[in-house]
mmCIF file of C-alpha atoms in Angstrom:
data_model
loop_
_atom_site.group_PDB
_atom_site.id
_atom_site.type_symbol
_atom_site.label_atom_id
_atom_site.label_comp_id
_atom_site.label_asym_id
_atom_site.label_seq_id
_atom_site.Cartn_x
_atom_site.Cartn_y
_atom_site.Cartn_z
ATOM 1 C CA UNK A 6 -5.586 66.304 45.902
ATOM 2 C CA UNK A 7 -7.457 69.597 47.205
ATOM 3 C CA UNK A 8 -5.277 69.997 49.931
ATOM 4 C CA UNK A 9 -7.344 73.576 50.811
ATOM 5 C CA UNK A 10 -10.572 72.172 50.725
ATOM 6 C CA UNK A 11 -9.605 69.786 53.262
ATOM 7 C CA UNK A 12 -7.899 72.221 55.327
ATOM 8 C CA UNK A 13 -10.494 74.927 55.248
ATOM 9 C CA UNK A 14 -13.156 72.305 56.466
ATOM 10 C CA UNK A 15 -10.676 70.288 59.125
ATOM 11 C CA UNK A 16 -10.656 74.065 60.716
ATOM 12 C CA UNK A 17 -14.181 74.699 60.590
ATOM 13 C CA UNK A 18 -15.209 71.828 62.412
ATOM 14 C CA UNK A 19 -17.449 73.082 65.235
ATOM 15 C CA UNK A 20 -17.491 71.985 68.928
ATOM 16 C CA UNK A 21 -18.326 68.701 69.723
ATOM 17 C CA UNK A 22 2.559 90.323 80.459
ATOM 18 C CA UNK A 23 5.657 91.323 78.880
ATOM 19 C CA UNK A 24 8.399 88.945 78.043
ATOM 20 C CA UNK A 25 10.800 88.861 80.500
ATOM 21 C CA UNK A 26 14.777 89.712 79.056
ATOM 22 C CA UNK A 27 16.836 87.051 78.316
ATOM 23 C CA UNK A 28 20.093 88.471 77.929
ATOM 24 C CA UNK A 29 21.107 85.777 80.348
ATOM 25 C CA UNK A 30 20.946 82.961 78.325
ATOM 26 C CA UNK A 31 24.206 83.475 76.244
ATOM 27 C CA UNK A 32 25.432 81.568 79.697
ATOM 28 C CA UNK A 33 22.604 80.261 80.781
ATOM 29 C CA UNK A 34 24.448 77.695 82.878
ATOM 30 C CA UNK A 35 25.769 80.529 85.184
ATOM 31 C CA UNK A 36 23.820 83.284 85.938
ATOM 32 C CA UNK A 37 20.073 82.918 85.193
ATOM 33 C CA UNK A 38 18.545 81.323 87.364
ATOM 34 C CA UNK A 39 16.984 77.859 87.325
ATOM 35 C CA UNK A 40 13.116 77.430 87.544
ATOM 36 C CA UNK A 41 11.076 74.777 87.550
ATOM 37 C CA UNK A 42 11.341 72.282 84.739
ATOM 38 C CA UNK A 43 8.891 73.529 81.856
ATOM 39 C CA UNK A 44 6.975 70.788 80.397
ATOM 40 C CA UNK A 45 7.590 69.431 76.841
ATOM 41 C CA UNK A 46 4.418 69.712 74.301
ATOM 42 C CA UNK A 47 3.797 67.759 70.740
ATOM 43 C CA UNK A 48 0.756 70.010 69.042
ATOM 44 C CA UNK A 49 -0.891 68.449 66.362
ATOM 45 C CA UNK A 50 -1.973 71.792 64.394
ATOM 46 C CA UNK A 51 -3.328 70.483 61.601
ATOM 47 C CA UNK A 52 -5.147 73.048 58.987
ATOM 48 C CA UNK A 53 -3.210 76.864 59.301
ATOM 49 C CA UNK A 54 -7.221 77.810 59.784
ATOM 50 C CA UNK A 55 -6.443 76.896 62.996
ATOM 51 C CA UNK A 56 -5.444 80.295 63.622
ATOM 52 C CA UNK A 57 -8.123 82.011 63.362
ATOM 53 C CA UNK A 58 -11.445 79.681 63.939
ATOM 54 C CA UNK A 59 -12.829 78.503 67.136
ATOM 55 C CA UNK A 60 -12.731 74.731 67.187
ATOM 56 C CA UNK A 61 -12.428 72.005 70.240
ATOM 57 C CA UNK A 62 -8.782 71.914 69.462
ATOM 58 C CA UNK A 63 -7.735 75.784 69.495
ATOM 59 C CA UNK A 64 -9.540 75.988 73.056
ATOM 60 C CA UNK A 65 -7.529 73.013 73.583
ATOM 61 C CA UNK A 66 -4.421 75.132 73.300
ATOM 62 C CA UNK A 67 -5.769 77.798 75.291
ATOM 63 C CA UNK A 68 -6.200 75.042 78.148
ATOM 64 C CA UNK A 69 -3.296 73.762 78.371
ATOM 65 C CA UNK A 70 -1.691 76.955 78.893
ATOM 66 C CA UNK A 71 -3.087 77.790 81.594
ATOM 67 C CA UNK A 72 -1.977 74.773 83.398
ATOM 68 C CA UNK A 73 1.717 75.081 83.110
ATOM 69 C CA UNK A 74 3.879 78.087 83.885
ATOM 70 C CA UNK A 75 4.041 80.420 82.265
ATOM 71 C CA UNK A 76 7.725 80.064 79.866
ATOM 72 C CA UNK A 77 10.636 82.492 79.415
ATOM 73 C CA UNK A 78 10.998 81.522 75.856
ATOM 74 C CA UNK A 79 9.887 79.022 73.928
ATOM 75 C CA UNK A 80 11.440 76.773 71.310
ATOM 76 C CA UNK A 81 9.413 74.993 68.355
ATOM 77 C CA UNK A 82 10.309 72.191 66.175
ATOM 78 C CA UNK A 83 7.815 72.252 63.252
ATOM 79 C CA UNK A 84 6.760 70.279 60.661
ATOM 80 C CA UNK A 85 6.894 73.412 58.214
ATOM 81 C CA UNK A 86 10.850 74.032 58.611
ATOM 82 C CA UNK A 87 13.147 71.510 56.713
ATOM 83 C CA UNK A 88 16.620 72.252 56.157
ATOM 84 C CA UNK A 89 20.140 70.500 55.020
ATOM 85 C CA UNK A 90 21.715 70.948 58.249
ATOM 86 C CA UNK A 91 20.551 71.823 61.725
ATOM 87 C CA UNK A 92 19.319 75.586 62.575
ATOM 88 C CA UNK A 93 17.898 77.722 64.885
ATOM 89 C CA UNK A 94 16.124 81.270 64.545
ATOM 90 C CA UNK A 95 18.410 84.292 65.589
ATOM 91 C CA UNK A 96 16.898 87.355 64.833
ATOM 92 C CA UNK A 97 15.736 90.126 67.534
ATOM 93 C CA UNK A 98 11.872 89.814 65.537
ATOM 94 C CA UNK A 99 10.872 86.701 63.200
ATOM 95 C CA UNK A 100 8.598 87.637 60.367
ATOM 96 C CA UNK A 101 5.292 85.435 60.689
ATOM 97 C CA UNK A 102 5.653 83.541 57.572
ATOM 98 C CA UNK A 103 2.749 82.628 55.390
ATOM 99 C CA UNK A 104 3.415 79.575 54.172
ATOM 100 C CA UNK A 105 0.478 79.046 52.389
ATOM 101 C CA UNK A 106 -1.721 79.126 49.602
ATOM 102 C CA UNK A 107 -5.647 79.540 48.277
ATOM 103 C CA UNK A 108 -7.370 80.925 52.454
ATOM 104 C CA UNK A 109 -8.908 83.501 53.127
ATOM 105 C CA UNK A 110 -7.612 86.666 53.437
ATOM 106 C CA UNK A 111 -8.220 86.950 56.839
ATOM 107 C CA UNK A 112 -5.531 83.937 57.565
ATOM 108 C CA UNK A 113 -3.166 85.971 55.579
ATOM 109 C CA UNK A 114 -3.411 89.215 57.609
ATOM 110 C CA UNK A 115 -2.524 87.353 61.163
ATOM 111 C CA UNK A 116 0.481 88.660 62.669
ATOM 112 C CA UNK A 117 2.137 86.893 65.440
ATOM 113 C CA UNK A 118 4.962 89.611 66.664
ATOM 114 C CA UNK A 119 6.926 87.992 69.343
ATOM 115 C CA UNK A 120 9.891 88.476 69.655
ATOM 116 C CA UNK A 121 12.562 86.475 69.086
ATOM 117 C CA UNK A 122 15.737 85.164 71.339
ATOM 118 C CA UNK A 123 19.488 85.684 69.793
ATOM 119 C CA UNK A 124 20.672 84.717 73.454
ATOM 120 C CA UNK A 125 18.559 81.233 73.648
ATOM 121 C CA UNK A 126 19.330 80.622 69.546
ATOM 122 C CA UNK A 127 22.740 81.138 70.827
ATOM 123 C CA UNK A 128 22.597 78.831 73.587
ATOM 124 C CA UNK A 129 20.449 76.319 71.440
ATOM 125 C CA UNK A 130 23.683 76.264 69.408
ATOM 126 C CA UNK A 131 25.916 76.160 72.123
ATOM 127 C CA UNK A 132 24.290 72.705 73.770
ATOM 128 C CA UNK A 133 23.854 70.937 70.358
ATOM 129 C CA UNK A 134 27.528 69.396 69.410
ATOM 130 C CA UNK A 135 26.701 66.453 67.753
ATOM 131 C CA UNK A 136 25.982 68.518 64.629
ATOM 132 C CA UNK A 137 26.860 72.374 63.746
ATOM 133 C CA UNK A 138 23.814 74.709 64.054
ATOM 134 C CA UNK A 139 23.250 77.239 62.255
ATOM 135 C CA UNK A 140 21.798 80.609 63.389
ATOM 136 C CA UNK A 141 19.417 82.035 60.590
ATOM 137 C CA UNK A 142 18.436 85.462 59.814
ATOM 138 C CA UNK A 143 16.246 84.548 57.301
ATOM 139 C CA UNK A 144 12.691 82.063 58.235
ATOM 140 C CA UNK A 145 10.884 83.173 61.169
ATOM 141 C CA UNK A 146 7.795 81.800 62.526
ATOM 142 C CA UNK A 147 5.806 79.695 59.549
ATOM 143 C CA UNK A 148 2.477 78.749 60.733
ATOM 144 C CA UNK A 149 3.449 75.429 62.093
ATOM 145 C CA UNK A 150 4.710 77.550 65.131
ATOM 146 C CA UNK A 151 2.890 80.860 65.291
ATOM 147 C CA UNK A 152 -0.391 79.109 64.702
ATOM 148 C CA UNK A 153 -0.352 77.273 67.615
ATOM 149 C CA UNK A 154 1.402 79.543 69.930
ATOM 150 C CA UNK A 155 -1.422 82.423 69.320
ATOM 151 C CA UNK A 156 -3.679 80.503 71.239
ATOM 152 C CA UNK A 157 -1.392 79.780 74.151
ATOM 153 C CA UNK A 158 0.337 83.330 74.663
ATOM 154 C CA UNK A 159 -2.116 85.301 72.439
ATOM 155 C CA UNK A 160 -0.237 88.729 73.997
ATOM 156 C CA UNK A 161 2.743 87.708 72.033
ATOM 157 C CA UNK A 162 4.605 88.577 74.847
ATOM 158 C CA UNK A 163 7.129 85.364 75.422
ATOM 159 C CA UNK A 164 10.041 85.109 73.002
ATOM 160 C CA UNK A 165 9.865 82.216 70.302
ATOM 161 C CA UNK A 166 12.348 80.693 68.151
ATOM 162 C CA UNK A 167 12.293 77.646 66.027
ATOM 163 C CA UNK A 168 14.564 74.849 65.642
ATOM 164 C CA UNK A 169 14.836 73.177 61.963
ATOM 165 C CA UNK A 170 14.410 69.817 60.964
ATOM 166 C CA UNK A 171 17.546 68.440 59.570
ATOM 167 C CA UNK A 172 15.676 66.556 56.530
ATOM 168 C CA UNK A 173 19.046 64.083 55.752
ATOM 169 C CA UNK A 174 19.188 62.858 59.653
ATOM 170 C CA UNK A 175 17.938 59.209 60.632
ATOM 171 C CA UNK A 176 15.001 59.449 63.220
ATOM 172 C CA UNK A 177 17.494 58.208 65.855
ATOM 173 C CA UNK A 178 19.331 61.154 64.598
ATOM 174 C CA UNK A 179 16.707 63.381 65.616
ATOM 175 C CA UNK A 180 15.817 62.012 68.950
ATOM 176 C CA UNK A 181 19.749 61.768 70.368
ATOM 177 C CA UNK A 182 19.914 65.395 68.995
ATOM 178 C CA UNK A 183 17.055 66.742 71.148
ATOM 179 C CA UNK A 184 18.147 65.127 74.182
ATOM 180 C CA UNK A 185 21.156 67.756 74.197
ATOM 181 C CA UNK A 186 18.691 70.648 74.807
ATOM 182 C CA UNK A 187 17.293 69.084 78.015
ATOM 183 C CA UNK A 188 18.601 71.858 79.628
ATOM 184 C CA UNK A 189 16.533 74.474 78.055
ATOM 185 C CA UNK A 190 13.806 72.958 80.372
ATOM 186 C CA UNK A 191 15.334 74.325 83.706
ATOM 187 C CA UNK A 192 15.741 77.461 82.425
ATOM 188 C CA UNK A 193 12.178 78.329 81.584
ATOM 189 C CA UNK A 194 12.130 77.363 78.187
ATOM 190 C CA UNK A 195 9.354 75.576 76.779
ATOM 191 C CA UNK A 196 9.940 73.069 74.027
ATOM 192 C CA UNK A 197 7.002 72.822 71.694
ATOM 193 C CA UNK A 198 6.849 69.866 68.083
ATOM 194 C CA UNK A 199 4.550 70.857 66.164
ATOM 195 C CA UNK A 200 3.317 68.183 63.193
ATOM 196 C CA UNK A 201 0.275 65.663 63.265
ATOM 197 C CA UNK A 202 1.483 61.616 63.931
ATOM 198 C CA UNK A 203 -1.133 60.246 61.721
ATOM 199 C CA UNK A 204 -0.675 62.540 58.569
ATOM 200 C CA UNK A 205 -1.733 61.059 55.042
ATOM 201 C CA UNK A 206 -3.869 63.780 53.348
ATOM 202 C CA UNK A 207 -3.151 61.598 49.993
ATOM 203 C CA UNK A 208 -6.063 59.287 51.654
ATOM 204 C CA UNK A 209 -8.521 61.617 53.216
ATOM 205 C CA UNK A 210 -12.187 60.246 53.283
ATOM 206 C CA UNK A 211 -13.694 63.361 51.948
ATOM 207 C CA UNK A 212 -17.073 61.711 52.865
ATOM 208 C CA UNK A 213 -16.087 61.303 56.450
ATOM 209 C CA UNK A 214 -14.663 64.782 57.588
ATOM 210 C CA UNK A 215 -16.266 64.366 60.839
ATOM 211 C CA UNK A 216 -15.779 60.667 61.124
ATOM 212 C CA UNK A 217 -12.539 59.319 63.548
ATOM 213 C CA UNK A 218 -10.621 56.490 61.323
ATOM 214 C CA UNK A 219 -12.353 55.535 58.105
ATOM 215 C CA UNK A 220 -9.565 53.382 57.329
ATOM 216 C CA UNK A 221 -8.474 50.109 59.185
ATOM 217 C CA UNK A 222 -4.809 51.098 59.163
ATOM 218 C CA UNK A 223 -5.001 54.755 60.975
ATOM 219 C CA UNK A 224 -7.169 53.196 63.633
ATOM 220 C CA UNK A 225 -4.314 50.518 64.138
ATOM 221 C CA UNK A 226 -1.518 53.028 64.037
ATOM 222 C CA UNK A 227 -3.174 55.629 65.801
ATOM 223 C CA UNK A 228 -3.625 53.202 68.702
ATOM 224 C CA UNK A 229 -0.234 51.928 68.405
ATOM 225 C CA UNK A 230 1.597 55.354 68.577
ATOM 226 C CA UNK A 231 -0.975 56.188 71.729
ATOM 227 C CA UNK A 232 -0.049 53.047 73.649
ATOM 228 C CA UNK A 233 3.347 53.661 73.166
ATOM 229 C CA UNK A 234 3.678 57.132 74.403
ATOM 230 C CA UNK A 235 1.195 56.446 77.460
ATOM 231 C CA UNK A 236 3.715 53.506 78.628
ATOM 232 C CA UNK A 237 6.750 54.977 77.438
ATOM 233 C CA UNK A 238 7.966 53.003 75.093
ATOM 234 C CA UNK A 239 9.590 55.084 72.630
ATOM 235 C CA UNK A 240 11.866 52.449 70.225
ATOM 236 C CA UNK A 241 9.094 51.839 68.226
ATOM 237 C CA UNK A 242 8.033 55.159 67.497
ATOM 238 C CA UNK A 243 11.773 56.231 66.856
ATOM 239 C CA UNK A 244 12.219 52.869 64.549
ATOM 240 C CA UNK A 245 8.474 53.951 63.143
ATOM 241 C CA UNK A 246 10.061 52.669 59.574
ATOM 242 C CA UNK A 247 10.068 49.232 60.968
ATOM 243 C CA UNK A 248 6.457 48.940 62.110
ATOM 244 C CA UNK A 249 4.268 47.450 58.979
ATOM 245 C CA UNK A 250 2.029 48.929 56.243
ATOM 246 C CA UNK A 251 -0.182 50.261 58.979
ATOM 247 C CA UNK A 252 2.514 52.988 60.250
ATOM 248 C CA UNK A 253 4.139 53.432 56.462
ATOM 249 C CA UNK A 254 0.421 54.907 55.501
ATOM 250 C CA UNK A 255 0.434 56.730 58.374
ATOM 251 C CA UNK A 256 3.421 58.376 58.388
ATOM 252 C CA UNK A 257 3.645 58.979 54.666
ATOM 253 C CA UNK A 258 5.891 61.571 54.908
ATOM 254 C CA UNK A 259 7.958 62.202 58.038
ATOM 255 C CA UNK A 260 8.656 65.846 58.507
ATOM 256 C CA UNK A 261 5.138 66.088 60.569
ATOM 257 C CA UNK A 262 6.025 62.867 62.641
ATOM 258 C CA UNK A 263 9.409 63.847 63.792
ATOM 259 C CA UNK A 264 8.300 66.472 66.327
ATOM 260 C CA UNK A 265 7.239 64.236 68.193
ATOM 261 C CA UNK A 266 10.542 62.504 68.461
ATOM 262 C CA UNK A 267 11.717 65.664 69.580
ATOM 263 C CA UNK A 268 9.392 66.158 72.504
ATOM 264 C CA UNK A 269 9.570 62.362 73.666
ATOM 265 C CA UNK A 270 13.468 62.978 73.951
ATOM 266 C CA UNK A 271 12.737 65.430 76.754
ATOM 267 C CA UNK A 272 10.805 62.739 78.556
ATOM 268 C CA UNK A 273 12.445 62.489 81.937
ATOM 269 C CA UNK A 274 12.179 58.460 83.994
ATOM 270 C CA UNK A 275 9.984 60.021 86.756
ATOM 271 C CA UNK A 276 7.671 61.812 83.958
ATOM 272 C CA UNK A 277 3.906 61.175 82.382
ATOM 273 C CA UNK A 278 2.781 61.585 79.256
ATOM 274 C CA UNK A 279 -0.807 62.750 78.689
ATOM 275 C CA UNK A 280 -2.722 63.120 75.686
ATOM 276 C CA UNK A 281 -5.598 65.996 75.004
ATOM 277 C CA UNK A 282 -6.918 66.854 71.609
ATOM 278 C CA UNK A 283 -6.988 63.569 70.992
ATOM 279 C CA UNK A 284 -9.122 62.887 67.948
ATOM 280 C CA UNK A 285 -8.663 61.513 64.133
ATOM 281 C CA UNK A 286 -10.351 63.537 61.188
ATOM 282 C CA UNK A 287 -11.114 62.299 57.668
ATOM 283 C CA UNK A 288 -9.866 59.167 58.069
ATOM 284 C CA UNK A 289 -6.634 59.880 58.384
ATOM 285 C CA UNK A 290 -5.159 62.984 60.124
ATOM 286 C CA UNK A 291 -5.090 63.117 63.793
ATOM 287 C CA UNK A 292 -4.791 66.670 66.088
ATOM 288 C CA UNK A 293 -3.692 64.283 69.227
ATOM 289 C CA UNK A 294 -1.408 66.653 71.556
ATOM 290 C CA UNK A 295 0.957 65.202 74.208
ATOM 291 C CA UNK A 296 2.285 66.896 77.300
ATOM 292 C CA UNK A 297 4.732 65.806 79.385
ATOM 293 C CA UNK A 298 5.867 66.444 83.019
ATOM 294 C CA UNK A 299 5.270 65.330 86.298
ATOM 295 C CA UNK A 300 1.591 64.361 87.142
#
């Protein structure tokens, strides 16, 4: 499958500070103080061309910045990071990682150059002890993270680490572990998944780039996963193995659907979940974006 042809054209689809210090957050429990609770956000990036294009979804991004405060830091889980084992970014500046192949050279020369957080990779560690985490020196930002996040902080000027997908944990796994970095939310730390929930590009409908759900079984997935995040219903999305055919061609593979368990996690009782960006491509690929807070 031409995996860059579909990219290239899923991006090209037309319109239809400084940081502030954080050397507090080594014991972030004591003496930085709380703010108000950040918001949690799933991004569905979809083609790295993202980056650099102007598309409905990239001004997407840009919106929804501007209508939540502004973070301290910010955490991703992407789709693009799978380990053995649990870890977390902990160097002072994470490389922007080209992940990549066969784009232009203009997506190759981005550079994303925030800064990264030893003190909240520390404290990421700290608060996760169902599992040991390990602090890396080695990833960065691949473009599952710094894609996204260009459009929402273009100044680079918040600190970002990432947070690994453990590829041998159960999805329940996954969602119990993100529940013990709830904290991170009161201390100005955004939490960001980044992935796509429907995400088959073995069954694109070249013929139907610009066409929402050529196939009977995205449409009824798609709608499925929608319903269940608008009422909160989250079992069925973490048990997403045990939903039919429809949700096995879906979710093909599950490193891009398991940042969204991470953000639903977060999900406070007295919280909504909204949806923006929400549109399928090709068939079967969908950029739908949740945020969640209070109304």
């Amino acid at each position: 499958m031409d995996r860059k042809r579909f990219l290239t054209a899923l991006a090209a689809i037309p319109l239809a500070g400084t940081a502030m210090k954080l050397s507090g957050l080594s014991t972030i429990t004591d003496p930085l103080p709380k703010t108000e609770r950040m918001p949690v956000l799933f991004l569905g990036h979809g083609s790295p061309m993202n980056a650099i294009v102007e598309n409905e979804f990239v001004q997407g991004f840009r919106k929804v910045a501007t209508e939540i405060p502004k973070p301290r830091a910010i955490l991703v889980v992407s789709a693009h990071w799978e380990t053995r084992g649990t870890q977390v970014t902990a160097m002072k500046n994470p490389p922007t990682i080209h992940d990549f192949a066969g784009f232009p050279q203009a997506l190759f020369d981005v550079r994303y150059p925030a800064p990264g957080s030893p003190e909240l990779a520390a404290e990421t560690k700290r608060l996760i002890t169902s599992t040991p985490v390990g602090l890396d020196q080695s990833w960065g930002l691949d473009h599952g993270a710094w894609s996204v996040v260009k459009h929402l902080y273009p100044n680079a000027d918040v600190p970002v680490i990432q947070m690994s997908i453990d590829h041998s944990l159960a999805p329940e796994r996954h969602y119990a572990l993100a529940k013990e970095i709830a904290a991170l939310r009161d201390k100005g730390v955004l939490v960001i998944g980044s992935g796509n929930m429907v995400h088959n590009l073995g069954m694109l409908a070249w013929d139907k780039l610009n066409e929402p759900y050529a196939f009977d079984w995205a449409q009824e997935a798609g709608d499925k996963m929608r319903r269940a995040i608008i009422n909160g219903e989250h079992t069925p999305l973490i048990n997403f193995h045990a939903q039919g055919r429809a949700f096995d061609l879906a979710i093909n593979s599950g490193e891009h659907f398991l940042p969204l368990l991470y953000t639903l996690a977060l999900q406070n009782r007295d919280e909504q979940a909204t949806l923006f960006n929400d549109k399928a491509l090709a068939g079967s690929l969908t950029m739908t974006a949740v945020r969640i807070g209070k109304a």
